[in-house]
Tab-separated table of C-alpha atoms in Angstrom:
chain	number	residue	atom	x	y	z
A	1	MET	CA	19.981	-27.567	5.285
A	2	TYR	CA	20.524	-23.879	5.994
A	3	SER	CA	23.126	-23.123	8.683
A	4	GLN	CA	22.803	-19.995	10.834
A	5	SER	CA	26.357	-20.415	12.141
A	6	PHE	CA	28.815	-17.522	11.775
A	7	SER	CA	31.679	-19.864	10.968
A	8	PRO	CA	34.544	-18.535	8.805
A	9	HIS	CA	33.358	-20.751	5.932
A	10	ASN	CA	29.805	-19.387	6.134
A	11	LEU	CA	31.133	-15.831	6.263
A	12	TYR	CA	33.328	-16.553	3.235
A	13	PHE	CA	30.256	-17.539	1.215
A	14	CYS	CA	28.635	-14.221	2.131
A	15	SER	CA	31.399	-12.378	0.254
A	16	ASN	CA	31.264	-11.486	-3.431
A	17	GLN	CA	33.797	-12.071	-6.164
A	18	THR	CA	35.099	-8.499	-6.066
A	19	GLU	CA	35.749	-8.675	-2.318
A	20	ARG	CA	37.553	-11.989	-2.704
A	21	ARG	CA	39.679	-10.649	-5.544
A	22	ASN	CA	40.504	-7.418	-3.710
A	23	SER	CA	41.650	-9.361	-0.669
A	24	GLY	CA	44.479	-10.868	-2.736
A	25	LEU	CA	43.935	-14.209	-0.972
A	26	ASN	CA	42.793	-17.616	-2.135
A	27	LYS	CA	39.814	-19.307	-0.490
A	28	ASP	CA	41.737	-21.096	2.266
A	29	GLU	CA	43.798	-18.011	3.073
A	30	LEU	CA	40.715	-15.785	3.279
A	31	VAL	CA	38.919	-18.289	5.503
A	32	GLN	CA	41.958	-18.300	7.816
A	33	ARG	CA	41.999	-14.492	7.950
A	34	LEU	CA	38.304	-14.454	8.790
A	35	GLU	CA	38.995	-16.999	11.531
A	36	LEU	CA	41.645	-14.682	12.984
A	37	CYS	CA	39.326	-11.679	12.665
A	38	VAL	CA	36.266	-13.291	14.266
A	39	GLY	CA	37.710	-16.137	16.289
A	40	ASP	CA	35.337	-17.169	19.069
A	41	ARG	CA	34.265	-13.599	19.834
A	42	ILE	CA	30.760	-14.116	18.434
A	43	ASP	CA	30.206	-17.199	20.607
A	44	LYS	CA	31.539	-15.358	23.661
A	45	GLY	CA	29.545	-12.206	22.908
A	46	THR	CA	32.658	-10.059	22.633
A	47	PHE	CA	32.429	-9.190	18.932
A	48	HIS	CA	31.935	-5.412	18.830
A	49	PHE	CA	30.706	-3.412	15.860
A	50	GLN	CA	32.461	-0.204	14.861
A	51	ILE	CA	29.791	2.217	13.638
A	52	ARG	CA	29.949	5.856	12.571
A	53	THR	CA	27.166	8.243	11.645
A	54	LEU	CA	26.913	10.416	8.557
A	55	ASN	CA	23.897	12.706	8.825
A	56	ASP	CA	21.085	10.185	9.455
A	57	LEU	CA	23.019	7.151	8.156
A	58	TYR	CA	24.910	4.532	10.154
A	59	LEU	CA	28.013	3.167	8.435
A	60	ASN	CA	30.871	0.716	8.936
A	61	ASP	CA	33.608	2.623	10.790
A	62	GLN	CA	36.426	0.120	10.338
A	63	PRO	CA	39.309	1.220	8.050
A	64	LYS	CA	37.934	0.784	4.525
A	65	SER	CA	40.754	-1.396	3.174
A	66	SER	CA	41.152	-3.516	6.303
A	67	MET	CA	40.144	-7.115	6.933
A	68	GLU	CA	38.120	-5.829	9.905
A	69	TYR	CA	35.960	-3.742	7.526
A	70	LEU	CA	35.215	-6.773	5.340
A	71	CYS	CA	34.692	-8.965	8.385
A	72	GLN	CA	32.090	-6.615	9.888
A	73	ASP	CA	30.266	-6.346	6.567
A	74	LEU	CA	30.160	-10.145	6.257
A	75	VAL	CA	28.852	-10.550	9.807
A	76	LEU	CA	26.035	-8.066	9.097
A	77	ARG	CA	25.344	-9.795	5.779
A	78	LYS	CA	25.104	-13.203	7.455
A	79	LEU	CA	22.809	-11.709	10.100
A	80	TYR	CA	20.602	-10.318	7.299
A	81	ASN	CA	20.523	-13.709	5.556
A	82	ASN	CA	19.628	-15.521	8.780
A	83	ILE	CA	16.577	-13.353	9.448
A	84	LYS	CA	15.487	-13.413	5.799
A	85	ARG	CA	15.752	-17.202	5.500
A	86	ILE	CA	14.320	-18.104	8.903
A	87	TYR	CA	11.338	-15.751	8.708
A	88	GLY	CA	10.803	-15.780	4.930
A	89	VAL	CA	10.711	-12.017	4.417
A	90	GLU	CA	12.041	-9.809	1.653
A	91	GLN	CA	11.420	-6.384	0.194
A	92	SER	CA	8.820	-5.986	-2.552
A	93	ASN	CA	9.861	-5.369	-6.148
A	94	ARG	CA	9.398	-1.679	-6.975
A	95	ASN	CA	8.982	-2.108	-10.731
A	96	GLN	CA	6.518	-4.944	-10.284
A	97	ILE	CA	4.358	-2.797	-7.996
A	98	VAL	CA	4.352	0.078	-10.507
A	99	LYS	CA	3.307	-2.292	-13.322
A	100	GLN	CA	0.455	-3.606	-11.187
A	101	VAL	CA	-0.715	-0.075	-10.338
A	102	VAL	CA	-0.724	0.887	-14.023
A	103	SER	CA	-2.664	-2.264	-14.886
A	104	LEU	CA	-5.294	-1.536	-12.210
A	105	LEU	CA	-5.671	2.074	-13.321
A	106	LYS	CA	-6.321	0.918	-16.899
A	107	GLU	CA	-9.452	-0.958	-15.839
A	108	GLU	CA	-12.752	0.711	-16.709
A	109	ALA	CA	-14.253	0.486	-13.219
A	110	SER	CA	-14.110	3.449	-10.824
A	111	LYS	CA	-10.930	3.612	-8.751
A	112	HIS	CA	-10.887	4.440	-5.066
A	113	VAL	CA	-7.301	4.658	-3.892
A	114	ILE	CA	-5.519	5.459	-0.637
A	115	ARG	CA	-1.936	6.675	-0.744
A	116	LEU	CA	-0.118	6.344	2.602
A	117	ASP	CA	3.299	7.297	3.858
A	118	VAL	CA	4.698	6.272	7.256
A	119	ARG	CA	6.364	9.053	9.229
A	120	ASN	CA	10.039	8.480	10.169
A	121	PHE	CA	9.712	4.812	9.271
A	122	TYR	CA	13.037	3.256	10.314
A	123	GLU	CA	13.506	5.626	13.249
A	124	THR	CA	10.163	4.765	14.914
A	125	ILE	CA	10.074	0.990	14.427
A	126	ASP	CA	10.282	-0.487	17.911
A	127	ARG	CA	13.298	-2.774	17.703
A	128	ASN	CA	12.627	-4.043	21.234
A	129	ARG	CA	9.433	-5.680	19.962
A	130	LEU	CA	11.462	-7.512	17.363
A	131	MET	CA	14.089	-8.561	19.892
A	132	GLU	CA	11.381	-9.881	22.216
A	133	ARG	CA	9.936	-11.863	19.329
A	134	PHE	CA	13.324	-13.340	18.413
A	135	GLN	CA	13.900	-14.448	22.000
A	136	LYS	CA	10.370	-15.761	22.506
A	137	ASP	CA	9.958	-17.895	19.399
A	138	GLY	CA	13.475	-19.377	19.459
A	139	ARG	CA	13.860	-19.576	15.689
A	140	LEU	CA	16.901	-17.317	15.426
A	141	ASN	CA	20.093	-18.792	16.874
A	142	LYS	CA	21.856	-17.418	19.969
A	143	GLN	CA	24.737	-16.025	17.918
A	144	SER	CA	22.367	-13.855	15.861
A	145	ILE	CA	20.456	-12.593	18.899
A	146	GLY	CA	23.717	-11.812	20.693
A	147	LEU	CA	25.030	-9.849	17.702
A	148	LEU	CA	21.803	-7.856	17.466
A	149	LYS	CA	21.996	-6.975	21.160
A	150	ASN	CA	25.604	-5.940	20.659
A	151	LEU	CA	24.752	-3.817	17.631
A	152	PHE	CA	21.830	-2.033	19.281
A	153	SER	CA	23.863	-1.278	22.396
A	154	HIS	CA	26.444	0.645	20.355
A	155	PRO	CA	26.676	4.240	21.682
A	156	ALA	CA	25.697	5.671	18.269
A	157	ILE	CA	22.554	3.511	18.069
A	158	ALA	CA	21.459	2.900	21.677
A	159	PRO	CA	19.815	6.323	22.340
A	160	GLY	CA	17.130	5.728	19.680
A	161	ILE	CA	14.293	3.202	19.617
A	162	GLY	CA	14.319	2.419	15.910
A	163	LEU	CA	16.444	0.694	13.296
A	164	PRO	CA	19.736	2.219	12.090
A	165	ARG	CA	19.170	3.611	8.615
A	166	GLY	CA	22.056	2.708	6.302
A	167	LEU	CA	22.767	-0.788	7.654
A	168	SER	CA	21.356	-3.621	5.535
A	169	ILE	CA	20.018	-5.404	8.604
A	170	SER	CA	17.401	-2.664	9.025
A	171	SER	CA	15.613	-3.434	5.767
A	172	VAL	CA	14.958	-7.098	6.555
A	173	MET	CA	13.985	-6.318	10.161
A	174	SER	CA	11.540	-3.639	9.013
A	175	GLU	CA	9.931	-6.130	6.598
A	176	LEU	CA	9.462	-8.599	9.436
A	177	TYR	CA	8.071	-5.848	11.675
A	178	MET	CA	5.457	-4.915	9.034
A	179	LYS	CA	4.550	-8.477	8.044
A	180	TYR	CA	1.380	-8.784	10.110
A	181	PHE	CA	0.306	-5.204	9.429
A	182	ASP	CA	0.521	-5.997	5.706
A	183	LEU	CA	-1.561	-9.155	6.155
A	184	GLU	CA	-4.173	-7.279	8.194
A	185	MET	CA	-4.447	-4.564	5.550
A	186	ARG	CA	-4.902	-7.087	2.727
A	187	ARG	CA	-7.696	-8.798	4.660
A	188	MET	CA	-9.691	-5.619	5.292
A	189	GLU	CA	-13.170	-5.594	3.815
A	190	GLY	CA	-13.279	-3.772	0.481
A	191	VAL	CA	-9.506	-3.888	-0.174
A	192	PHE	CA	-8.688	-5.676	-3.436
A	193	TYR	CA	-5.070	-4.538	-3.849
A	194	TYR	CA	-2.443	-3.539	-1.294
A	195	ALA	CA	1.270	-2.875	-1.799
A	196	ARG	CA	4.026	-1.450	0.357
A	197	PHE	CA	7.564	-0.503	-0.626
A	198	VAL	CA	9.457	0.376	2.573
A	199	ASP	CA	7.324	3.230	3.981
A	200	ASP	CA	5.215	3.940	0.858
A	201	ILE	CA	1.802	2.258	0.744
A	202	ILE	CA	-0.939	2.158	-1.884
A	203	ILE	CA	-4.397	0.601	-1.422
A	204	PHE	CA	-7.155	0.044	-4.003
A	205	CYS	CA	-10.665	-0.253	-2.568
A	206	ASN	CA	-13.882	-1.587	-4.145
A	207	ASN	CA	-15.902	1.563	-3.508
A	208	MET	CA	-15.957	4.883	-1.696
A	209	THR	CA	-17.481	3.389	1.459
A	210	ALA	CA	-14.613	0.910	1.778
A	211	GLN	CA	-12.112	3.676	1.042
A	212	LYS	CA	-13.492	5.866	3.830
A	213	ASN	CA	-13.558	2.930	6.240
A	214	VAL	CA	-9.925	1.963	5.564
A	215	TRP	CA	-8.786	5.591	5.720
A	216	ALA	CA	-10.430	5.980	9.132
A	217	LYS	CA	-8.910	2.794	10.575
A	218	VAL	CA	-5.327	3.100	9.315
A	219	PRO	CA	-4.096	5.585	11.984
A	220	ASP	CA	-5.095	3.231	14.815
A	221	MET	CA	-3.623	0.205	13.023
A	222	LEU	CA	-0.310	2.022	12.661
A	223	SER	CA	-0.491	3.291	16.223
A	224	ASN	CA	-0.868	-0.302	17.466
A	225	ILE	CA	2.677	-0.989	16.233
A	226	GLY	CA	4.095	2.376	17.293
A	227	LEU	CA	3.983	4.069	13.877
A	228	GLN	CA	2.243	7.179	12.532
A	229	LYS	CA	0.784	8.255	9.222
A	230	ASN	CA	2.637	11.074	7.495
A	231	THR	CA	-0.299	13.414	6.950
A	232	THR	CA	1.513	15.626	4.432
A	233	LYS	CA	2.075	12.729	2.023
A	234	SER	CA	-1.060	10.651	2.665
A	235	TYR	CA	-4.384	11.204	0.922
A	236	GLU	CA	-7.475	9.649	-0.665
A	237	TRP	CA	-7.840	9.645	-4.456
A	238	ASP	CA	-10.348	8.552	-7.065
A	239	ASN	CA	-10.254	8.745	-10.845
A	240	LYS	CA	-12.828	11.561	-10.922
A	241	GLN	CA	-10.541	13.953	-9.044
A	242	GLN	CA	-8.781	16.644	-11.022
A	243	SER	CA	-7.128	18.651	-8.247
A	244	VAL	CA	-4.980	15.873	-6.738
A	245	ASP	CA	-2.404	13.814	-8.635
A	246	LEU	CA	-1.917	10.168	-7.777
A	247	THR	CA	1.783	9.840	-7.015
A	248	TYR	CA	3.561	6.707	-5.854
A	249	LEU	CA	7.182	5.505	-5.788
A	250	GLY	CA	8.451	8.575	-7.597
A	251	TYR	CA	5.827	8.493	-10.365
A	252	THR	CA	2.653	10.417	-11.121
A	253	PHE	CA	-0.169	8.357	-12.668
A	254	LEU	CA	-2.814	10.044	-14.820
A	255	PRO	CA	-5.596	7.914	-16.370
A	256	LYS	CA	-6.282	9.204	-19.908
A	257	GLY	CA	-9.421	7.416	-21.037
A	258	ILE	CA	-10.003	3.688	-21.466
A	259	LYS	CA	-6.939	1.431	-21.258
A	260	ASN	CA	-4.539	4.373	-21.184
A	261	VAL	CA	-2.511	5.649	-18.226
A	262	GLU	CA	0.096	8.375	-18.529
A	263	VAL	CA	3.087	7.862	-16.243
A	264	SER	CA	5.514	10.705	-15.524
A	265	ILE	CA	8.195	11.527	-12.971
A	266	ALA	CA	6.559	12.954	-9.854
A	267	LYS	CA	6.980	16.703	-9.390
A	268	ARG	CA	8.565	16.179	-5.960
A	269	LYS	CA	11.312	14.090	-7.572
A	270	VAL	CA	11.824	16.645	-10.342
A	271	ASP	CA	12.204	19.354	-7.715
A	272	VAL	CA	14.813	17.263	-5.871
A	273	ILE	CA	16.826	16.804	-9.088
A	274	MET	CA	16.635	20.523	-9.892
A	275	THR	CA	17.830	21.314	-6.384
A	276	ARG	CA	20.762	18.953	-6.874
A	277	ILE	CA	21.681	20.641	-10.152
A	278	THR	CA	21.641	24.031	-8.446
A	279	LYS	CA	23.665	22.805	-5.455
A	280	SER	CA	26.233	21.280	-7.827
A	281	PHE	CA	26.817	24.632	-9.528
A	282	VAL	CA	26.822	26.488	-6.210
A	283	ARG	CA	29.487	24.127	-4.852
A	284	PHE	CA	31.571	24.601	-8.016
A	285	SER	CA	31.263	28.380	-7.711
A	286	LYS	CA	32.930	28.021	-4.296
A	287	ASP	CA	35.553	25.300	-4.796
A	288	GLY	CA	36.180	25.514	-8.557
A	289	ASP	CA	36.559	21.711	-8.776
A	290	PHE	CA	35.450	20.993	-12.344
A	291	ASP	CA	35.969	17.219	-12.121
A	292	LYS	CA	33.543	16.961	-9.208
A	293	LEU	CA	31.009	19.178	-10.976
A	294	LYS	CA	31.252	17.015	-14.091
A	295	ASN	CA	30.830	13.832	-12.056
A	296	ARG	CA	27.743	15.259	-10.349
A	297	ILE	CA	26.175	16.115	-13.704
A	298	LYS	CA	27.030	12.654	-15.060
A	299	PHE	CA	25.483	11.134	-11.922
A	300	LEU	CA	22.248	13.103	-12.380
A	301	THR	CA	21.848	12.679	-16.154
A	302	GLY	CA	23.071	9.087	-16.446
A	303	ASN	CA	23.009	5.664	-14.835
A	304	PHE	CA	25.427	3.474	-12.907
A	305	THR	CA	25.651	0.190	-10.982
A	306	LEU	CA	25.561	-0.295	-7.232
A	307	TYR	CA	25.869	-3.539	-5.305
A	308	ASN	CA	23.261	-4.347	-2.699
A	309	PRO	CA	25.303	-4.887	0.509
A	310	SER	CA	22.971	-7.634	1.715
A	311	THR	CA	22.192	-9.630	-1.448
A	312	LEU	CA	25.449	-8.839	-3.317
A	313	LEU	CA	23.398	-8.427	-6.492
A	314	PRO	CA	24.136	-5.522	-8.877
A	315	ILE	CA	21.505	-2.781	-8.890
A	316	LYS	CA	21.129	-0.476	-11.869
A	317	VAL	CA	20.179	3.039	-10.775
A	318	GLY	CA	19.941	6.441	-12.427
A	319	ILE	CA	17.655	8.577	-14.565
A	320	TYR	CA	16.494	5.627	-16.674
A	321	PHE	CA	16.541	2.757	-14.196
A	322	ASN	CA	14.850	4.813	-11.455
A	323	TYR	CA	12.071	5.926	-13.822
A	324	ASN	CA	11.910	3.294	-16.551
A	325	MET	CA	8.100	3.105	-16.390
A	326	VAL	CA	7.723	6.698	-17.624
A	327	THR	CA	5.535	7.192	-20.714
A	328	ASN	CA	5.461	11.015	-20.630
A	329	LYS	CA	8.974	12.483	-20.915
A	330	ALA	CA	7.969	16.123	-20.399
A	331	ALA	CA	9.761	16.232	-17.027
A	332	LEU	CA	12.995	15.107	-18.675
A	333	TYR	CA	12.811	17.949	-21.178
A	334	ASP	CA	12.070	20.369	-18.323
A	335	LEU	CA	15.147	19.121	-16.483
A	336	ASP	CA	17.291	19.646	-19.600
A	337	LYS	CA	15.992	23.201	-20.011
A	338	TYR	CA	16.686	23.977	-16.358
A	339	TYR	CA	20.184	22.501	-16.549
A	340	GLN	CA	21.130	24.310	-19.771
A	341	ARG	CA	19.746	27.592	-18.443
A	342	LEU	CA	21.932	27.352	-15.323
A	343	LEU	CA	24.946	26.186	-17.312
A	344	HIS	CA	24.815	29.204	-19.626
A	345	CYS	CA	23.610	31.739	-17.067
A	346	ARG	CA	25.912	34.785	-16.753
A	347	THR	CA	23.705	37.108	-14.714
A	348	GLY	CA	22.731	37.199	-11.061
A	349	ARG	CA	24.925	36.167	-8.154
A	350	LEU	CA	25.406	32.540	-9.219
A	351	GLY	CA	25.641	33.352	-12.944
A	352	SER	CA	28.360	35.924	-12.323
A	353	LYS	CA	30.415	33.478	-10.288
A	354	LEU	CA	30.021	30.751	-12.903
A	355	ALA	CA	31.012	33.195	-15.670
A	356	SER	CA	34.336	33.742	-13.940
A	357	ARG	CA	34.876	30.097	-13.022
A	358	LEU	CA	33.731	28.147	-16.088
A	359	SER	CA	35.803	28.394	-19.266
A	360	SER	CA	34.185	28.144	-22.699
A	361	ALA	CA	35.743	24.709	-23.142
A	362	GLN	CA	34.303	23.521	-19.824
A	363	ARG	CA	30.813	24.819	-20.698
A	364	LYS	CA	31.026	23.011	-24.034
A	365	ASN	CA	32.110	19.855	-22.225
A	366	LEU	CA	29.161	20.009	-19.815
A	367	ALA	CA	26.631	20.985	-22.500
A	368	LYS	CA	26.708	17.481	-23.990
A	369	TYR	CA	25.041	15.929	-20.935
A	370	SER	CA	21.280	15.522	-21.177
A	371	PHE	CA	18.530	13.929	-19.083
A	372	VAL	CA	16.586	12.952	-22.202
A	373	PHE	CA	19.651	11.396	-23.849
A	374	GLY	CA	20.699	9.619	-20.634
A	375	PHE	CA	17.194	8.200	-20.293
A	376	GLU	CA	16.645	7.145	-23.902
A	377	HIS	CA	20.112	5.655	-24.418
A	378	HIS	CA	20.553	4.221	-20.890
A	379	VAL	CA	23.905	6.022	-20.627
A	380	ASN	CA	26.116	4.264	-18.072
A	381	HIS	CA	28.948	5.688	-15.982
A	382	PHE	CA	31.309	4.168	-13.436
A	383	PHE	CA	31.733	5.627	-9.953
A	384	ASN	CA	33.686	4.035	-7.127
A	385	SER	CA	32.705	4.590	-3.497
A	386	ALA	CA	35.088	7.522	-3.031
A	387	MET	CA	33.715	9.249	-6.123
A	388	LEU	CA	30.126	8.697	-4.931
A	389	ALA	CA	30.984	10.266	-1.568
A	390	ASP	CA	32.444	13.314	-3.339
A	391	ILE	CA	29.460	13.549	-5.666
A	392	THR	CA	26.773	13.446	-2.996
A	393	ASN	CA	28.406	15.437	-0.197
A	394	CYS	CA	26.858	18.733	-1.332
A	395	TRP	CA	23.300	17.339	-1.427
A	396	ARG	CA	22.934	16.612	2.270
A	397	TRP	CA	19.877	17.564	4.285
A	398	GLU	CA	17.531	17.260	1.333
A	399	THR	CA	13.833	16.579	1.748
A	400	LYS	CA	12.745	13.307	0.181
């Protein structure tokens, strides 16, 4: 039987092998350290989270190598597991959704699709509604509810109404918040396929009448739970349209006759990658740090492994794993051309700076990296957390 208790033993089983190894302790020793770290503070309601903000993210603010850092992560992980197990919610599988969309688009019948995006998703979810539900239905234990109250009263989080982006607890709470909206959408007349991945929604309708009806009702349905449609990213689409591309989850889908759908990287994503390439060279032109520039290019053109902080499972990400459903590689070739053009540019303000900063040997070193090669050969790199922070710190304040 599943235990919601935040006992040291339960927290221990929320840790992964790497965390256990890095602690330098055996099982009994680590359990004892967790006992010292947590004690009876959770039962008494005196366990306090240390949170810091980085742009729009909320992060663990305990010293990285300390037992307190691990302890806070394990408490949040156990809280995530409690909500997931008790309420039976989890995030949809991105690749599975994309496969289903491709399969539907291959069918010969006319397609009437709605593409929706929710504005400021995490930030506008009303966490008080969730807290009221937890307290009313009595399914979540008192420890979990007390920890949530403690977390949401933190000075960095309390001023807002939503969920703190960056903490794993927000993903499972957002799935629970959207559960009944998802059910209501699937039951709407004329809807034969509905999928949502975080704030991105796609709906297939039987005909144009159903499409228009759903499109008209969605704003009120979102408003009923305190959310809004992002009008700049939401639209209606059918397979007879030529002026509007169907984009979803970073892909553009283009039906090309019977049983054939061309899948490419969405232009918005290509633009983001190009911007990151440019920002990488601009940062190098200022700080001259070749190792960081090289790591940024490796990050963009290759793949690497992250660990989901809530499930502890490894996640493969990068140019291939983010876009492995692509059938048209034209965008990859465009990215290579853009990258090589910047790398070898010697004119203009940026080109002049790079000409004085980059040696011939360094240009030759960077020239071997390729988006096409990284995609086709699933090139893998290793980055630790410190390296990832250095890599991404010049890409802040990007549009998604």
